[in-house]
């Protein structure tokens, strides 16, 4: 059984958690941040790069707020603030907007900036293009899987960043 994380939603937990899934990642970004030592993870289904004036107070909805929000929640469960790693997927150009920079590209850039500010290594990504995606996260293994619409499910996490292997190195 999987736990779905919808637009603007988040999840934080440890290795006892079941698989998390973020469906319908068009211009949205599915972000997972993980601590390979404690196996505590956080995920957000990000809609926009930043909150617009009067936007709802839902930190997981915005790239610039989601990263520190997840890190804080993970730290409360015992995650370290250093040594965190991240994977992300989505950021597709779903609609033709003429000369304007598309939301998917802006979302991906905003997530990268937020991760960089927090000192978190982005170890894998599958972003851009024109197809929606689904991102799965296995909190007990530190493994992410991705599929694009019409494509096969494949592993996204590099082998050296899986928890099982990272735990052996720690």
PDB file of C-alpha atoms in Angstrom:
ATOM      1  CA  UNK A   1       0.000   0.000   0.000  1.00  0.00           C
ATOM      2  CA  UNK A   2       1.234   3.500  -0.798  1.00  0.00           C
ATOM      3  CA  UNK A   3       0.687   6.877   0.811  1.00  0.00           C
ATOM      4  CA  UNK A   4      -0.253   9.552  -1.740  1.00  0.00           C
ATOM      5  CA  UNK A   5       1.083  13.076  -1.294  1.00  0.00           C
ATOM      6  CA  UNK A   6      -1.151  15.533  -3.145  1.00  0.00           C
ATOM      7  CA  UNK A   7      -0.443  19.047  -4.393  1.00  0.00           C
ATOM      8  CA  UNK A   8       0.724  21.254  -1.533  1.00  0.00           C
ATOM      9  CA  UNK A   9       0.919  18.285   0.835  1.00  0.00           C
ATOM     10  CA  UNK A  10       3.939  16.901   2.633  1.00  0.00           C
ATOM     11  CA  UNK A  11       5.021  13.874   4.624  1.00  0.00           C
ATOM     12  CA  UNK A  12       7.800  13.380   7.162  1.00  0.00           C
ATOM     13  CA  UNK A  13       8.722  10.034   8.670  1.00  0.00           C
ATOM     14  CA  UNK A  14      11.230   7.323   9.355  1.00  0.00           C
ATOM     15  CA  UNK A  15      12.097   3.941   7.879  1.00  0.00           C
ATOM     16  CA  UNK A  16       8.910   2.348   9.224  1.00  0.00           C
ATOM     17  CA  UNK A  17       6.864   4.313   6.670  1.00  0.00           C
ATOM     18  CA  UNK A  18       5.241   2.689   3.650  1.00  0.00           C
ATOM     19  CA  UNK A  19       5.984   3.831   0.094  1.00  0.00           C
ATOM     20  CA  UNK A  20       5.140   7.469  -0.631  1.00  0.00           C
ATOM     21  CA  UNK A  21       3.912   8.494  -4.084  1.00  0.00           C
ATOM     22  CA  UNK A  22       3.393  11.816  -5.832  1.00  0.00           C
ATOM     23  CA  UNK A  23       1.217  11.485  -8.924  1.00  0.00           C
ATOM     24  CA  UNK A  24       0.560  14.089 -11.588  1.00  0.00           C
ATOM     25  CA  UNK A  25       3.887  15.896 -11.470  1.00  0.00           C
ATOM     26  CA  UNK A  26       3.491  18.136 -14.506  1.00  0.00           C
ATOM     27  CA  UNK A  27       4.901  21.580 -13.766  1.00  0.00           C
ATOM     28  CA  UNK A  28       4.822  20.654 -10.055  1.00  0.00           C
ATOM     29  CA  UNK A  29       7.936  19.302  -8.363  1.00  0.00           C
ATOM     30  CA  UNK A  30       8.016  16.181  -6.238  1.00  0.00           C
ATOM     31  CA  UNK A  31      10.825  16.705  -3.730  1.00  0.00           C
ATOM     32  CA  UNK A  32      12.267  14.213  -1.252  1.00  0.00           C
ATOM     33  CA  UNK A  33      14.915  15.139   1.315  1.00  0.00           C
ATOM     34  CA  UNK A  34      16.530  12.322   3.285  1.00  0.00           C
ATOM     35  CA  UNK A  35      19.056  11.734   6.033  1.00  0.00           C
ATOM     36  CA  UNK A  36      21.040   8.618   5.056  1.00  0.00           C
ATOM     37  CA  UNK A  37      22.239   8.110   8.642  1.00  0.00           C
ATOM     38  CA  UNK A  38      18.926   8.280  10.539  1.00  0.00           C
ATOM     39  CA  UNK A  39      16.757   7.186   7.572  1.00  0.00           C
ATOM     40  CA  UNK A  40      14.355  10.053   8.261  1.00  0.00           C
ATOM     41  CA  UNK A  41      12.787  11.556   5.137  1.00  0.00           C
ATOM     42  CA  UNK A  42      10.547  14.420   4.148  1.00  0.00           C
ATOM     43  CA  UNK A  43       8.633  14.947   0.918  1.00  0.00           C
ATOM     44  CA  UNK A  44       6.619  17.782  -0.604  1.00  0.00           C
ATOM     45  CA  UNK A  45       4.452  18.110  -3.721  1.00  0.00           C
ATOM     46  CA  UNK A  46       5.411  21.663  -4.721  1.00  0.00           C
ATOM     47  CA  UNK A  47       3.063  23.758  -6.862  1.00  0.00           C
ATOM     48  CA  UNK A  48       4.811  27.128  -7.234  1.00  0.00           C
ATOM     49  CA  UNK A  49       8.308  28.613  -6.838  1.00  0.00           C
ATOM     50  CA  UNK A  50       7.183  31.121  -4.206  1.00  0.00           C
ATOM     51  CA  UNK A  51       4.045  32.301  -2.441  1.00  0.00           C
ATOM     52  CA  UNK A  52       2.143  35.093  -4.150  1.00  0.00           C
ATOM     53  CA  UNK A  53       0.636  37.888  -2.051  1.00  0.00           C
ATOM     54  CA  UNK A  54      -2.369  36.531  -0.214  1.00  0.00           C
ATOM     55  CA  UNK A  55      -1.536  32.912  -1.070  1.00  0.00           C
ATOM     56  CA  UNK A  56      -2.528  30.228   1.430  1.00  0.00           C
ATOM     57  CA  UNK A  57      -0.163  29.453   4.300  1.00  0.00           C
ATOM     58  CA  UNK A  58       0.802  25.987   3.056  1.00  0.00           C
ATOM     59  CA  UNK A  59       4.639  25.803   3.127  1.00  0.00           C
ATOM     60  CA  UNK A  60       4.850  22.527   1.175  1.00  0.00           C
ATOM     61  CA  UNK A  61       3.138  24.252  -1.756  1.00  0.00           C
ATOM     62  CA  UNK A  62       6.060  26.653  -2.412  1.00  0.00           C
ATOM     63  CA  UNK A  63       9.634  25.716  -3.350  1.00  0.00           C
ATOM     64  CA  UNK A  64      11.308  28.409  -1.269  1.00  0.00           C
ATOM     65  CA  UNK A  65       9.330  27.454   1.855  1.00  0.00           C
ATOM     66  CA  UNK A  66       9.135  23.674   1.423  1.00  0.00           C
ATOM     67  CA  UNK A  67      12.849  22.983   1.877  1.00  0.00           C
ATOM     68  CA  UNK A  68      13.309  24.678   5.286  1.00  0.00           C
ATOM     69  CA  UNK A  69       9.867  23.414   6.370  1.00  0.00           C
ATOM     70  CA  UNK A  70      10.842  19.791   5.636  1.00  0.00           C
ATOM     71  CA  UNK A  71      14.285  20.153   7.236  1.00  0.00           C
ATOM     72  CA  UNK A  72      12.715  21.535  10.437  1.00  0.00           C
ATOM     73  CA  UNK A  73      10.174  18.714  10.596  1.00  0.00           C
ATOM     74  CA  UNK A  74      12.830  16.097   9.950  1.00  0.00           C
ATOM     75  CA  UNK A  75      15.087  17.582  12.653  1.00  0.00           C
ATOM     76  CA  UNK A  76      12.228  17.289  15.165  1.00  0.00           C
ATOM     77  CA  UNK A  77      12.220  13.535  14.441  1.00  0.00           C
ATOM     78  CA  UNK A  78      15.997  13.301  14.917  1.00  0.00           C
ATOM     79  CA  UNK A  79      17.438  13.927  11.443  1.00  0.00           C
ATOM     80  CA  UNK A  80      20.751  15.711  11.194  1.00  0.00           C
ATOM     81  CA  UNK A  81      20.881  19.074   9.440  1.00  0.00           C
ATOM     82  CA  UNK A  82      24.140  18.203   7.689  1.00  0.00           C
ATOM     83  CA  UNK A  83      24.596  15.392   5.222  1.00  0.00           C
ATOM     84  CA  UNK A  84      21.048  15.528   3.864  1.00  0.00           C
ATOM     85  CA  UNK A  85      20.453  14.479   0.269  1.00  0.00           C
ATOM     86  CA  UNK A  86      17.571  15.191  -2.095  1.00  0.00           C
ATOM     87  CA  UNK A  87      15.887  13.894  -5.228  1.00  0.00           C
ATOM     88  CA  UNK A  88      13.329  15.731  -7.312  1.00  0.00           C
ATOM     89  CA  UNK A  89      11.116  15.120 -10.313  1.00  0.00           C
ATOM     90  CA  UNK A  90       8.603  17.080 -12.363  1.00  0.00           C
ATOM     91  CA  UNK A  91       9.017  20.627 -13.609  1.00  0.00           C
ATOM     92  CA  UNK A  92       7.657  19.849 -17.069  1.00  0.00           C
ATOM     93  CA  UNK A  93       6.559  22.504 -19.518  1.00  0.00           C
ATOM     94  CA  UNK A  94       2.927  21.468 -19.692  1.00  0.00           C
ATOM     95  CA  UNK A  95       1.507  24.561 -21.377  1.00  0.00           C
ATOM     96  CA  UNK A  96       2.850  26.835 -24.093  1.00  0.00           C
ATOM     97  CA  UNK A  97       3.240  30.278 -22.552  1.00  0.00           C
ATOM     98  CA  UNK A  98       4.907  32.122 -25.407  1.00  0.00           C
ATOM     99  CA  UNK A  99       7.985  34.083 -24.370  1.00  0.00           C
ATOM    100  CA  UNK A 100       7.333  33.697 -20.636  1.00  0.00           C
ATOM    101  CA  UNK A 101       9.484  31.334 -18.584  1.00  0.00           C
ATOM    102  CA  UNK A 102       7.313  28.340 -17.807  1.00  0.00           C
ATOM    103  CA  UNK A 103       6.256  27.456 -14.260  1.00  0.00           C
ATOM    104  CA  UNK A 104       7.927  24.025 -14.379  1.00  0.00           C
ATOM    105  CA  UNK A 105      11.334  25.524 -15.131  1.00  0.00           C
ATOM    106  CA  UNK A 106      10.850  28.203 -12.468  1.00  0.00           C
ATOM    107  CA  UNK A 107       9.847  25.528  -9.936  1.00  0.00           C
ATOM    108  CA  UNK A 108      12.952  23.439 -10.652  1.00  0.00           C
ATOM    109  CA  UNK A 109      15.247  26.476 -10.358  1.00  0.00           C
ATOM    110  CA  UNK A 110      13.584  27.560  -7.105  1.00  0.00           C
ATOM    111  CA  UNK A 111      14.003  24.091  -5.576  1.00  0.00           C
ATOM    112  CA  UNK A 112      17.680  23.989  -6.580  1.00  0.00           C
ATOM    113  CA  UNK A 113      18.251  27.437  -5.016  1.00  0.00           C
ATOM    114  CA  UNK A 114      16.493  26.438  -1.787  1.00  0.00           C
ATOM    115  CA  UNK A 115      18.483  23.196  -1.552  1.00  0.00           C
ATOM    116  CA  UNK A 116      21.713  25.091  -2.185  1.00  0.00           C
ATOM    117  CA  UNK A 117      20.884  27.640   0.545  1.00  0.00           C
ATOM    118  CA  UNK A 118      20.234  24.767   2.959  1.00  0.00           C
ATOM    119  CA  UNK A 119      23.455  22.948   2.001  1.00  0.00           C
ATOM    120  CA  UNK A 120      21.564  19.894   0.727  1.00  0.00           C
ATOM    121  CA  UNK A 121      23.043  17.829  -2.115  1.00  0.00           C
ATOM    122  CA  UNK A 122      20.701  17.125  -5.014  1.00  0.00           C
ATOM    123  CA  UNK A 123      21.781  13.578  -5.910  1.00  0.00           C
ATOM    124  CA  UNK A 124      19.190  12.793  -8.595  1.00  0.00           C
ATOM    125  CA  UNK A 125      16.591  14.586 -10.665  1.00  0.00           C
ATOM    126  CA  UNK A 126      14.261  13.979 -13.568  1.00  0.00           C
ATOM    127  CA  UNK A 127      12.877  17.373 -14.595  1.00  0.00           C
ATOM    128  CA  UNK A 128      11.782  19.294 -17.662  1.00  0.00           C
ATOM    129  CA  UNK A 129      10.386  18.064 -20.924  1.00  0.00           C
ATOM    130  CA  UNK A 130       6.687  17.987 -21.715  1.00  0.00           C
ATOM    131  CA  UNK A 131       5.484  14.851 -19.937  1.00  0.00           C
ATOM    132  CA  UNK A 132       4.001  14.420 -16.504  1.00  0.00           C
ATOM    133  CA  UNK A 133       5.627  12.074 -14.022  1.00  0.00           C
ATOM    134  CA  UNK A 134       5.009   9.988 -10.942  1.00  0.00           C
ATOM    135  CA  UNK A 135       7.614   9.796  -8.157  1.00  0.00           C
ATOM    136  CA  UNK A 136       7.723   6.975  -5.589  1.00  0.00           C
ATOM    137  CA  UNK A 137       9.860   7.017  -2.417  1.00  0.00           C
ATOM    138  CA  UNK A 138      10.699   4.001  -0.264  1.00  0.00           C
ATOM    139  CA  UNK A 139      11.621   5.526   3.127  1.00  0.00           C
ATOM    140  CA  UNK A 140      13.090   2.295   4.512  1.00  0.00           C
ATOM    141  CA  UNK A 141      15.513   1.903   1.590  1.00  0.00           C
ATOM    142  CA  UNK A 142      16.260   5.477   0.533  1.00  0.00           C
ATOM    143  CA  UNK A 143      15.235   4.645  -3.002  1.00  0.00           C
ATOM    144  CA  UNK A 144      13.240   6.767  -5.446  1.00  0.00           C
ATOM    145  CA  UNK A 145      11.533   5.531  -8.597  1.00  0.00           C
ATOM    146  CA  UNK A 146      10.160   7.589 -11.451  1.00  0.00           C
ATOM    147  CA  UNK A 147       7.935   7.065 -14.440  1.00  0.00           C
ATOM    148  CA  UNK A 148       6.896   9.475 -17.143  1.00  0.00           C
ATOM    149  CA  UNK A 149       3.455   9.287 -18.714  1.00  0.00           C
ATOM    150  CA  UNK A 150       3.600   6.374 -21.141  1.00  0.00           C
ATOM    151  CA  UNK A 151       6.978   5.200 -19.825  1.00  0.00           C
ATOM    152  CA  UNK A 152       8.370   2.443 -17.649  1.00  0.00           C
ATOM    153  CA  UNK A 153       9.032   2.834 -13.939  1.00  0.00           C
ATOM    154  CA  UNK A 154      12.773   3.102 -13.281  1.00  0.00           C
ATOM    155  CA  UNK A 155      15.051   3.744 -10.347  1.00  0.00           C
ATOM    156  CA  UNK A 156      16.068   7.376  -9.917  1.00  0.00           C
ATOM    157  CA  UNK A 157      18.307   7.200  -6.840  1.00  0.00           C
ATOM    158  CA  UNK A 158      21.993   6.537  -7.581  1.00  0.00           C
ATOM    159  CA  UNK A 159      23.105   3.290  -5.928  1.00  0.00           C
ATOM    160  CA  UNK A 160      25.631   5.034  -3.708  1.00  0.00           C
ATOM    161  CA  UNK A 161      22.855   7.098  -2.108  1.00  0.00           C
ATOM    162  CA  UNK A 162      20.481   4.301  -1.152  1.00  0.00           C
ATOM    163  CA  UNK A 163      20.115   3.950   2.612  1.00  0.00           C
ATOM    164  CA  UNK A 164      21.112   0.306   2.593  1.00  0.00           C
ATOM    165  CA  UNK A 165      24.466   1.142   1.032  1.00  0.00           C
ATOM    166  CA  UNK A 166      24.856   4.477   2.836  1.00  0.00           C
ATOM    167  CA  UNK A 167      24.208   2.743   6.160  1.00  0.00           C
ATOM    168  CA  UNK A 168      27.061   0.335   5.487  1.00  0.00           C
ATOM    169  CA  UNK A 169      29.419   3.257   4.903  1.00  0.00           C
ATOM    170  CA  UNK A 170      28.373   5.230   7.995  1.00  0.00           C
TER     171      UNK A 170
END
